[in-house]
Amino acid sequence: MASPDKYGGGGSGLTAVRGKFITFEGAEGCGKSTHAALLSAHLAGQGAAVRLIREPGGVVISEKVRALLLDKKNVAMNKECETLLYMAARAQLVEEVIIPELNKGTILICDRFLDSTLAYQGYGCGVSVDIIKSVGFFATKGIRPDLTFFLDLDAEEGLQRRGTERDRIELRSRDYHARVRAGYHEIARAEPERVVVIDGRRPREENTATICARVDEIL
Ligand code: T5A
């Protein structure tokens, strides 16, 4: 059950759901997309109803917002605008895909979710974490992941795996990416029952085995 209870905020908008919501988080190139896809294939192989989505994006409106967010030309975008655009993309995805799929009982795997905003805009850019939690509660209708895998890897290392092309966020300084990583550790320390820290430097096959075993446990 993806529980609509935390992330601060409060108030109305709670939605009862019954699927499982699993998210992948971490720095650039840490292996999230790779492991999200491998987990999806593992579950599909067991006959589960599973769907894989990404943030920002996943539906037409949110993909348009993604293009704005990652466009290198948008150097003037301030941190408040950036935070709200990530939330806007998320709100649309929650409404169009996340809630309907969880209500159908689907196992939903999402490449990034609200923890990314806490890490990148909160710990990275200095936007108030409390404000992000409140606006996040509004954008997500209180939906939170059942389980989150934080693939821990230095962003420099991750970016090297990925070739030379860089988007607006990836072009930020080494210090910025170090704050993001430290932010993820803070989030993991605060919610150890939800967030599983995985060493992103380990061989892919070992991490796949750890991730699939952990998910099999909760299903
Ligand atoms: N963002 C996002 C915010 O600032 N706030 C938010 O709220 C949200 C939601 C999204 C950007 O937006 C920011 C974060 C991002 O900067 P994106 O293009 O989706 O942009 O960027 P990423 O999510 O970082 O996606 P990447 O593709 O860059 O990284 P992944 O998915 O972590 O990495 P992956 O799986 O593609 O792997 C990269 C390479 O490493 C290899 C893979 O084969 C691949 O070649 N690899 C491994 N190599 C060695 N060992 C392993 N264990 C490996 N695992 C994978």
PDB file of C-alpha atoms and ligand atoms in Angstrom:
ATOM      1  CA  MET A   1       0.000   0.000   0.000  1.00  0.00           C
ATOM      2  CA  ALA A   2       1.519   3.314  -1.044  1.00  0.00           C
ATOM      3  CA  SER A   3       0.730   5.355   2.016  1.00  0.00           C
ATOM      4  CA  PRO A   4      -0.731   8.825   1.659  1.00  0.00           C
ATOM      5  CA  ASP A   5       0.443  10.046   5.062  1.00  0.00           C
ATOM      6  CA  LYS A   6       3.799  11.794   5.217  1.00  0.00           C
ATOM      7  CA  TYR A   7       6.052  14.342   3.542  1.00  0.00           C
ATOM      8  CA  GLY A   8       4.746  17.047   5.851  1.00  0.00           C
ATOM      9  CA  GLY A   9       1.966  19.340   4.834  1.00  0.00           C
ATOM     10  CA  GLY A  10      -1.289  17.896   6.027  1.00  0.00           C
ATOM     11  CA  GLY A  11      -4.801  18.822   5.088  1.00  0.00           C
ATOM     12  CA  SER A  12      -7.029  17.146   2.594  1.00  0.00           C
ATOM     13  CA  GLY A  13      -6.477  15.377  -0.688  1.00  0.00           C
ATOM     14  CA  LEU A  14      -5.690  11.946   0.774  1.00  0.00           C
ATOM     15  CA  THR A  15      -6.241   9.145  -1.683  1.00  0.00           C
ATOM     16  CA  ALA A  16      -6.602   5.472  -0.771  1.00  0.00           C
ATOM     17  CA  VAL A  17      -4.396   3.298  -2.972  1.00  0.00           C
ATOM     18  CA  ARG A  18      -3.612  -0.400  -3.112  1.00  0.00           C
ATOM     19  CA  GLY A  19      -0.730  -1.027  -5.533  1.00  0.00           C
ATOM     20  CA  LYS A  20       2.962  -0.813  -4.677  1.00  0.00           C
ATOM     21  CA  PHE A  21       5.004   2.255  -5.420  1.00  0.00           C
ATOM     22  CA  ILE A  22       8.767   1.789  -5.777  1.00  0.00           C
ATOM     23  CA  THR A  23      11.141   4.639  -6.586  1.00  0.00           C
ATOM     24  CA  PHE A  24      14.793   4.907  -7.636  1.00  0.00           C
ATOM     25  CA  GLU A  25      16.896   7.879  -6.594  1.00  0.00           C
ATOM     26  CA  GLY A  26      20.472   9.112  -6.765  1.00  0.00           C
ATOM     27  CA  ALA A  27      22.957  11.287  -8.620  1.00  0.00           C
ATOM     28  CA  GLU A  28      23.444  11.588 -12.371  1.00  0.00           C
ATOM     29  CA  GLY A  29      24.374   8.314 -14.042  1.00  0.00           C
ATOM     30  CA  CYS A  30      24.196   6.316 -10.805  1.00  0.00           C
ATOM     31  CA  GLY A  31      22.320   3.506 -12.569  1.00  0.00           C
ATOM     32  CA  LYS A  32      18.701   4.308 -11.636  1.00  0.00           C
ATOM     33  CA  SER A  33      17.220   3.828 -15.101  1.00  0.00           C
ATOM     34  CA  THR A  34      19.194   0.627 -15.608  1.00  0.00           C
ATOM     35  CA  HIS A  35      18.036  -0.897 -12.322  1.00  0.00           C
ATOM     36  CA  ALA A  36      14.458   0.376 -12.652  1.00  0.00           C
ATOM     37  CA  ALA A  37      14.228  -1.393 -16.036  1.00  0.00           C
ATOM     38  CA  LEU A  38      15.833  -4.578 -14.707  1.00  0.00           C
ATOM     39  CA  LEU A  39      13.435  -4.676 -11.750  1.00  0.00           C
ATOM     40  CA  SER A  40      10.494  -4.094 -14.060  1.00  0.00           C
ATOM     41  CA  ALA A  41      11.604  -7.025 -16.262  1.00  0.00           C
ATOM     42  CA  HIS A  42      12.114  -9.222 -13.185  1.00  0.00           C
ATOM     43  CA  LEU A  43       8.579  -8.525 -11.920  1.00  0.00           C
ATOM     44  CA  ALA A  44       6.993  -8.855 -15.352  1.00  0.00           C
ATOM     45  CA  GLY A  45       8.750 -12.221 -15.644  1.00  0.00           C
ATOM     46  CA  GLN A  46       6.896 -13.297 -12.503  1.00  0.00           C
ATOM     47  CA  GLY A  47       3.611 -12.315 -14.150  1.00  0.00           C
ATOM     48  CA  ALA A  48       3.102  -9.134 -12.098  1.00  0.00           C
ATOM     49  CA  ALA A  49       1.253  -6.103 -13.450  1.00  0.00           C
ATOM     50  CA  VAL A  50       4.082  -3.599 -13.523  1.00  0.00           C
ATOM     51  CA  ARG A  51       4.620  -0.174 -15.082  1.00  0.00           C
ATOM     52  CA  LEU A  52       7.790   1.861 -15.356  1.00  0.00           C
ATOM     53  CA  ILE A  53       7.702   5.670 -15.449  1.00  0.00           C
ATOM     54  CA  ARG A  54      10.176   8.529 -15.038  1.00  0.00           C
ATOM     55  CA  GLU A  55      10.336  11.994 -13.563  1.00  0.00           C
ATOM     56  CA  PRO A  56      10.230  14.674 -14.686  1.00  0.00           C
ATOM     57  CA  GLY A  57       8.024  13.390 -17.485  1.00  0.00           C
ATOM     58  CA  GLY A  58       5.985  10.265 -18.060  1.00  0.00           C
ATOM     59  CA  VAL A  59       2.949  12.006 -19.624  1.00  0.00           C
ATOM     60  CA  VAL A  60       2.657  14.599 -22.391  1.00  0.00           C
ATOM     61  CA  ILE A  61       2.343  17.715 -20.210  1.00  0.00           C
ATOM     62  CA  SER A  62       5.110  16.611 -17.834  1.00  0.00           C
ATOM     63  CA  GLU A  63       7.453  15.784 -20.734  1.00  0.00           C
ATOM     64  CA  LYS A  64       6.960  19.361 -21.983  1.00  0.00           C
ATOM     65  CA  VAL A  65       7.861  20.676 -18.532  1.00  0.00           C
ATOM     66  CA  ARG A  66      10.902  18.351 -18.549  1.00  0.00           C
ATOM     67  CA  ALA A  67      12.149  19.943 -21.756  1.00  0.00           C
ATOM     68  CA  LEU A  68      11.937  23.397 -20.128  1.00  0.00           C
ATOM     69  CA  LEU A  69      13.708  22.211 -16.995  1.00  0.00           C
ATOM     70  CA  LEU A  70      16.636  20.506 -18.689  1.00  0.00           C
ATOM     71  CA  ASP A  71      17.199  23.010 -21.505  1.00  0.00           C
ATOM     72  CA  LYS A  72      20.728  24.428 -21.129  1.00  0.00           C
ATOM     73  CA  LYS A  73      19.525  27.720 -22.612  1.00  0.00           C
ATOM     74  CA  ASN A  74      17.308  28.410 -19.572  1.00  0.00           C
ATOM     75  CA  VAL A  75      20.185  29.788 -17.505  1.00  0.00           C
ATOM     76  CA  ALA A  76      17.967  32.510 -16.006  1.00  0.00           C
ATOM     77  CA  MET A  77      15.582  30.044 -14.327  1.00  0.00           C
ATOM     78  CA  ASN A  78      15.560  30.733 -10.581  1.00  0.00           C
ATOM     79  CA  LYS A  79      15.349  28.090  -7.875  1.00  0.00           C
ATOM     80  CA  GLU A  80      11.717  28.849  -6.977  1.00  0.00           C
ATOM     81  CA  CYS A  81      10.619  28.530 -10.614  1.00  0.00           C
ATOM     82  CA  GLU A  82      12.658  25.327 -10.940  1.00  0.00           C
ATOM     83  CA  THR A  83      11.149  23.820  -7.787  1.00  0.00           C
ATOM     84  CA  LEU A  84       7.598  24.611  -8.846  1.00  0.00           C
ATOM     85  CA  LEU A  85       8.127  23.254 -12.368  1.00  0.00           C
ATOM     86  CA  TYR A  86       9.367  19.912 -10.984  1.00  0.00           C
ATOM     87  CA  MET A  87       6.289  19.882  -8.742  1.00  0.00           C
ATOM     88  CA  ALA A  88       3.979  20.791 -11.638  1.00  0.00           C
ATOM     89  CA  ALA A  89       5.332  17.927 -13.752  1.00  0.00           C
ATOM     90  CA  ARG A  90       4.873  15.598 -10.761  1.00  0.00           C
ATOM     91  CA  ALA A  91       1.302  16.745 -10.051  1.00  0.00           C
ATOM     92  CA  GLN A  92       0.246  15.892 -13.602  1.00  0.00           C
ATOM     93  CA  LEU A  93       1.936  12.475 -13.487  1.00  0.00           C
ATOM     94  CA  VAL A  94       0.322  11.684 -10.121  1.00  0.00           C
ATOM     95  CA  GLU A  95      -3.136  12.520 -11.468  1.00  0.00           C
ATOM     96  CA  GLU A  96      -2.796  10.853 -14.884  1.00  0.00           C
ATOM     97  CA  VAL A  97      -0.783   7.748 -14.057  1.00  0.00           C
ATOM     98  CA  ILE A  98       0.289   7.181 -10.466  1.00  0.00           C
ATOM     99  CA  ILE A  99      -3.087   7.221  -8.720  1.00  0.00           C
ATOM    100  CA  PRO A 100      -4.983   5.294 -11.442  1.00  0.00           C
ATOM    101  CA  GLU A 101      -2.265   2.617 -11.670  1.00  0.00           C
ATOM    102  CA  LEU A 102      -1.992   2.179  -7.901  1.00  0.00           C
ATOM    103  CA  ASN A 103      -5.771   1.975  -7.678  1.00  0.00           C
ATOM    104  CA  LYS A 104      -5.659  -0.859 -10.234  1.00  0.00           C
ATOM    105  CA  GLY A 105      -3.113  -2.697  -8.071  1.00  0.00           C
ATOM    106  CA  THR A 106      -0.147  -2.143 -10.403  1.00  0.00           C
ATOM    107  CA  ILE A 107       3.421  -2.268  -9.147  1.00  0.00           C
ATOM    108  CA  LEU A 108       4.592   1.153 -10.227  1.00  0.00           C
ATOM    109  CA  ILE A 109       8.313   1.805 -10.586  1.00  0.00           C
ATOM    110  CA  CYS A 110       9.313   5.444 -10.864  1.00  0.00           C
ATOM    111  CA  ASP A 111      12.746   6.744 -11.877  1.00  0.00           C
ATOM    112  CA  ARG A 112      12.927   9.701  -9.388  1.00  0.00           C
ATOM    113  CA  PHE A 113      10.119  11.234  -7.293  1.00  0.00           C
ATOM    114  CA  LEU A 114       9.764  13.809  -4.512  1.00  0.00           C
ATOM    115  CA  ASP A 115      13.101  12.861  -2.888  1.00  0.00           C
ATOM    116  CA  SER A 116      14.801  14.276  -5.994  1.00  0.00           C
ATOM    117  CA  THR A 117      13.300  17.711  -5.309  1.00  0.00           C
ATOM    118  CA  LEU A 118      14.337  17.496  -1.663  1.00  0.00           C
ATOM    119  CA  ALA A 119      17.894  16.538  -2.666  1.00  0.00           C
ATOM    120  CA  TYR A 120      18.433  18.753  -5.752  1.00  0.00           C
ATOM    121  CA  GLN A 121      16.374  21.868  -5.001  1.00  0.00           C
ATOM    122  CA  GLY A 122      16.335  21.547  -1.186  1.00  0.00           C
ATOM    123  CA  TYR A 123      19.805  20.385  -0.138  1.00  0.00           C
ATOM    124  CA  GLY A 124      21.420  21.365  -3.462  1.00  0.00           C
ATOM    125  CA  CYS A 125      19.925  24.821  -4.164  1.00  0.00           C
ATOM    126  CA  GLY A 126      18.955  25.822  -0.612  1.00  0.00           C
ATOM    127  CA  VAL A 127      15.168  25.910  -1.051  1.00  0.00           C
ATOM    128  CA  SER A 128      13.442  25.288   2.313  1.00  0.00           C
ATOM    129  CA  VAL A 129      12.985  21.557   2.851  1.00  0.00           C
ATOM    130  CA  ASP A 130       9.797  22.261   4.837  1.00  0.00           C
ATOM    131  CA  ILE A 131       8.311  24.216   1.936  1.00  0.00           C
ATOM    132  CA  ILE A 132       9.235  21.412  -0.491  1.00  0.00           C
ATOM    133  CA  LYS A 133       7.514  18.890   1.787  1.00  0.00           C
ATOM    134  CA  SER A 134       4.355  21.023   1.972  1.00  0.00           C
ATOM    135  CA  VAL A 135       4.183  21.765  -1.748  1.00  0.00           C
ATOM    136  CA  GLY A 136       5.132  18.131  -2.369  1.00  0.00           C
ATOM    137  CA  PHE A 137       2.173  16.948  -0.338  1.00  0.00           C
ATOM    138  CA  PHE A 138      -0.082  19.159  -2.457  1.00  0.00           C
ATOM    139  CA  ALA A 139       1.463  17.960  -5.755  1.00  0.00           C
ATOM    140  CA  THR A 140       1.421  14.257  -4.851  1.00  0.00           C
ATOM    141  CA  LYS A 141      -1.918  14.234  -3.004  1.00  0.00           C
ATOM    142  CA  GLY A 142       0.050  12.640  -0.174  1.00  0.00           C
ATOM    143  CA  ILE A 143       1.220   9.631  -2.208  1.00  0.00           C
ATOM    144  CA  ARG A 144       4.585   8.382  -1.013  1.00  0.00           C
ATOM    145  CA  PRO A 145       6.703   5.423  -2.082  1.00  0.00           C
ATOM    146  CA  ASP A 146       6.494   2.093  -0.280  1.00  0.00           C
ATOM    147  CA  LEU A 147      10.148   1.501  -1.029  1.00  0.00           C
ATOM    148  CA  THR A 148      12.961   3.654  -2.411  1.00  0.00           C
ATOM    149  CA  PHE A 149      16.367   2.561  -3.673  1.00  0.00           C
ATOM    150  CA  PHE A 150      19.014   5.259  -3.340  1.00  0.00           C
ATOM    151  CA  LEU A 151      21.902   4.322  -5.629  1.00  0.00           C
ATOM    152  CA  ASP A 152      24.790   6.065  -3.974  1.00  0.00           C
ATOM    153  CA  LEU A 153      27.473   7.232  -6.388  1.00  0.00           C
ATOM    154  CA  ASP A 154      29.576  10.370  -6.801  1.00  0.00           C
ATOM    155  CA  ALA A 155      28.037  12.465  -9.603  1.00  0.00           C
ATOM    156  CA  GLU A 156      31.439  12.898 -11.297  1.00  0.00           C
ATOM    157  CA  GLU A 157      31.746   9.144 -11.573  1.00  0.00           C
ATOM    158  CA  GLY A 158      28.164   8.808 -12.803  1.00  0.00           C
ATOM    159  CA  LEU A 159      28.624  11.507 -15.440  1.00  0.00           C
ATOM    160  CA  GLN A 160      31.767   9.809 -16.719  1.00  0.00           C
ATOM    161  CA  ARG A 161      29.719   6.653 -17.345  1.00  0.00           C
ATOM    162  CA  ARG A 162      27.336   8.684 -19.454  1.00  0.00           C
ATOM    163  CA  GLY A 163      29.497  10.386 -22.113  1.00  0.00           C
ATOM    164  CA  THR A 164      29.950  14.118 -22.673  1.00  0.00           C
ATOM    165  CA  GLU A 165      26.428  15.510 -23.283  1.00  0.00           C
ATOM    166  CA  ARG A 166      25.222  17.557 -20.234  1.00  0.00           C
ATOM    167  CA  ASP A 167      21.802  19.081 -19.404  1.00  0.00           C
ATOM    168  CA  ARG A 168      21.146  22.236 -17.337  1.00  0.00           C
ATOM    169  CA  ILE A 169      21.283  20.435 -13.965  1.00  0.00           C
ATOM    170  CA  GLU A 170      24.247  18.214 -14.832  1.00  0.00           C
ATOM    171  CA  LEU A 171      26.309  21.299 -15.731  1.00  0.00           C
ATOM    172  CA  ARG A 172      26.223  22.470 -12.083  1.00  0.00           C
ATOM    173  CA  SER A 173      29.343  22.505  -9.910  1.00  0.00           C
ATOM    174  CA  ARG A 174      30.980  19.615  -8.120  1.00  0.00           C
ATOM    175  CA  ASP A 175      30.034  21.259  -4.781  1.00  0.00           C
ATOM    176  CA  TYR A 176      26.396  21.385  -5.828  1.00  0.00           C
ATOM    177  CA  HIS A 177      26.357  17.668  -6.665  1.00  0.00           C
ATOM    178  CA  ALA A 178      28.133  16.874  -3.377  1.00  0.00           C
ATOM    179  CA  ARG A 179      25.339  18.693  -1.482  1.00  0.00           C
ATOM    180  CA  VAL A 180      22.734  16.693  -3.425  1.00  0.00           C
ATOM    181  CA  ARG A 181      24.436  13.426  -2.472  1.00  0.00           C
ATOM    182  CA  ALA A 182      24.695  14.486   1.188  1.00  0.00           C
ATOM    183  CA  GLY A 183      20.994  15.391   1.030  1.00  0.00           C
ATOM    184  CA  TYR A 184      20.101  11.897  -0.138  1.00  0.00           C
ATOM    185  CA  HIS A 185      22.032  10.455   2.803  1.00  0.00           C
ATOM    186  CA  GLU A 186      20.076  12.744   5.133  1.00  0.00           C
ATOM    187  CA  ILE A 187      16.776  11.505   3.633  1.00  0.00           C
ATOM    188  CA  ALA A 188      17.909   7.863   3.958  1.00  0.00           C
ATOM    189  CA  ARG A 189      18.934   8.380   7.604  1.00  0.00           C
ATOM    190  CA  ALA A 190      15.546   9.921   8.397  1.00  0.00           C
ATOM    191  CA  GLU A 191      13.539   7.068   6.836  1.00  0.00           C
ATOM    192  CA  PRO A 192      15.598   3.878   7.004  1.00  0.00           C
ATOM    193  CA  GLU A 193      12.502   1.685   6.768  1.00  0.00           C
ATOM    194  CA  ARG A 194      11.643   3.149   3.338  1.00  0.00           C
ATOM    195  CA  VAL A 195      14.996   4.083   1.807  1.00  0.00           C
ATOM    196  CA  VAL A 196      17.498   1.346   0.959  1.00  0.00           C
ATOM    197  CA  VAL A 197      21.001   2.642   0.266  1.00  0.00           C
ATOM    198  CA  ILE A 198      22.772   0.741  -2.502  1.00  0.00           C
ATOM    199  CA  ASP A 199      26.458   1.230  -3.332  1.00  0.00           C
ATOM    200  CA  GLY A 200      26.334   2.414  -6.970  1.00  0.00           C
ATOM    201  CA  ARG A 201      29.967   1.327  -7.572  1.00  0.00           C
ATOM    202  CA  ARG A 202      29.190  -2.351  -7.053  1.00  0.00           C
ATOM    203  CA  PRO A 203      28.820  -4.528 -10.155  1.00  0.00           C
ATOM    204  CA  ARG A 204      25.425  -4.208 -11.758  1.00  0.00           C
ATOM    205  CA  GLU A 205      24.533  -7.904 -11.295  1.00  0.00           C
ATOM    206  CA  GLU A 206      25.124  -7.717  -7.522  1.00  0.00           C
ATOM    207  CA  ASN A 207      22.915  -4.647  -7.152  1.00  0.00           C
ATOM    208  CA  THR A 208      20.207  -6.187  -9.318  1.00  0.00           C
ATOM    209  CA  ALA A 209      20.154  -9.249  -7.066  1.00  0.00           C
ATOM    210  CA  THR A 210      19.912  -7.095  -3.899  1.00  0.00           C
ATOM    211  CA  ILE A 211      17.137  -4.930  -5.342  1.00  0.00           C
ATOM    212  CA  CYS A 212      15.026  -7.815  -6.680  1.00  0.00           C
ATOM    213  CA  ALA A 213      15.367  -9.751  -3.417  1.00  0.00           C
ATOM    214  CA  ARG A 214      14.251  -6.737  -1.389  1.00  0.00           C
ATOM    215  CA  VAL A 215      11.222  -6.151  -3.609  1.00  0.00           C
ATOM    216  CA  ASP A 216      10.265  -9.830  -3.567  1.00  0.00           C
ATOM    217  CA  GLU A 217      10.249  -9.542   0.252  1.00  0.00           C
ATOM    218  CA  ILE A 218       7.660  -6.743   0.318  1.00  0.00           C
ATOM    219  CA  LEU A 219       5.336  -8.218  -2.298  1.00  0.00           C
TER     220      LEU A 219
HETATM  221  N1  T5A B   1      15.830  16.617 -10.984  1.00  0.00           N
HETATM  222  C1  T5A B   1      14.829  15.700 -11.138  1.00  0.00           C
HETATM  223  C2  T5A B   1      15.749  17.628 -10.051  1.00  0.00           C
HETATM  224  O1  T5A B   1      16.638  18.490  -9.948  1.00  0.00           O
HETATM  225  N2  T5A B   1      14.648  17.676  -9.236  1.00  0.00           N
HETATM  226  C3  T5A B   1      13.612  16.786  -9.337  1.00  0.00           C
HETATM  227  O2  T5A B   1      12.615  16.877  -8.590  1.00  0.00           O
HETATM  228  C4  T5A B   1      13.712  15.738 -10.332  1.00  0.00           C
HETATM  229  C5  T5A B   1      12.603  14.734 -10.478  1.00  0.00           C
HETATM  230  C6  T5A B   1      16.654  14.561 -14.651  1.00  0.00           C
HETATM  231  C7  T5A B   1      17.391  15.713 -14.001  1.00  0.00           C
HETATM  232  O3  T5A B   1      16.501  16.468 -13.227  1.00  0.00           O
HETATM  233  C8  T5A B   1      16.989  16.576 -11.908  1.00  0.00           C
HETATM  234  C9  T5A B   1      17.892  15.408 -11.718  1.00  0.00           C
HETATM  235  C10 T5A B   1      18.491  15.219 -13.081  1.00  0.00           C
HETATM  236  O4  T5A B   1      19.599  16.089 -13.188  1.00  0.00           O
HETATM  237  P1  T5A B   1      17.560  12.745 -16.270  1.00  0.00           P
HETATM  238  O5  T5A B   1      18.060  12.824 -17.675  1.00  0.00           O
HETATM  239  O6  T5A B   1      16.345  11.951 -16.025  1.00  0.00           O
HETATM  240  O7  T5A B   1      17.349  14.221 -15.770  1.00  0.00           O
HETATM  241  O8  T5A B   1      18.810  12.343 -15.414  1.00  0.00           O
HETATM  242  P2  T5A B   1      19.063  11.146 -14.494  1.00  0.00           P
HETATM  243  O9  T5A B   1      17.834  10.817 -13.732  1.00  0.00           O
HETATM  244  O10 T5A B   1      20.256  11.466 -13.685  1.00  0.00           O
HETATM  245  O11 T5A B   1      19.316   9.960 -15.501  1.00  0.00           O
HETATM  246  P3  T5A B   1      20.646   9.378 -16.036  1.00  0.00           P
HETATM  247  O12 T5A B   1      20.306   8.563 -17.239  1.00  0.00           O
HETATM  248  O13 T5A B   1      21.665  10.430 -16.175  1.00  0.00           O
HETATM  249  O14 T5A B   1      21.176   8.459 -14.888  1.00  0.00           O
HETATM  250  P4  T5A B   1      20.739   7.047 -14.385  1.00  0.00           P
HETATM  251  O15 T5A B   1      19.385   6.689 -14.832  1.00  0.00           O
HETATM  252  O16 T5A B   1      21.001   7.020 -12.932  1.00  0.00           O
HETATM  253  O17 T5A B   1      21.830   6.103 -15.055  1.00  0.00           O
HETATM  254  P5  T5A B   1      21.688   4.906 -16.096  1.00  0.00           P
HETATM  255  O18 T5A B   1      20.959   3.778 -15.516  1.00  0.00           O
HETATM  256  O19 T5A B   1      21.206   5.488 -17.394  1.00  0.00           O
HETATM  257  O20 T5A B   1      23.206   4.470 -16.191  1.00  0.00           O
HETATM  258  C11 T5A B   1      24.188   5.318 -16.735  1.00  0.00           C
HETATM  259  C12 T5A B   1      25.286   4.456 -17.366  1.00  0.00           C
HETATM  260  O21 T5A B   1      25.941   3.692 -16.350  1.00  0.00           O
HETATM  261  C13 T5A B   1      25.885   2.304 -16.662  1.00  0.00           C
HETATM  262  C14 T5A B   1      24.700   2.131 -17.598  1.00  0.00           C
HETATM  263  O22 T5A B   1      24.846   1.009 -18.429  1.00  0.00           O
HETATM  264  C15 T5A B   1      24.726   3.433 -18.378  1.00  0.00           C
HETATM  265  O23 T5A B   1      25.647   3.353 -19.431  1.00  0.00           O
HETATM  266  N3  T5A B   1      25.748   1.569 -15.402  1.00  0.00           N
HETATM  267  C16 T5A B   1      26.751   1.034 -14.730  1.00  0.00           C
HETATM  268  N4  T5A B   1      28.060   1.018 -14.989  1.00  0.00           N
HETATM  269  C17 T5A B   1      28.853   0.380 -14.094  1.00  0.00           C
HETATM  270  N5  T5A B   1      28.412  -0.211 -12.957  1.00  0.00           N
HETATM  271  C18 T5A B   1      27.104  -0.199 -12.665  1.00  0.00           C
HETATM  272  N6  T5A B   1      26.692  -0.764 -11.513  1.00  0.00           N
HETATM  273  C19 T5A B   1      26.224   0.443 -13.567  1.00  0.00           C
HETATM  274  N7  T5A B   1      24.876   0.652 -13.558  1.00  0.00           N
HETATM  275  C20 T5A B   1      24.612   1.347 -14.690  1.00  0.00           C
END
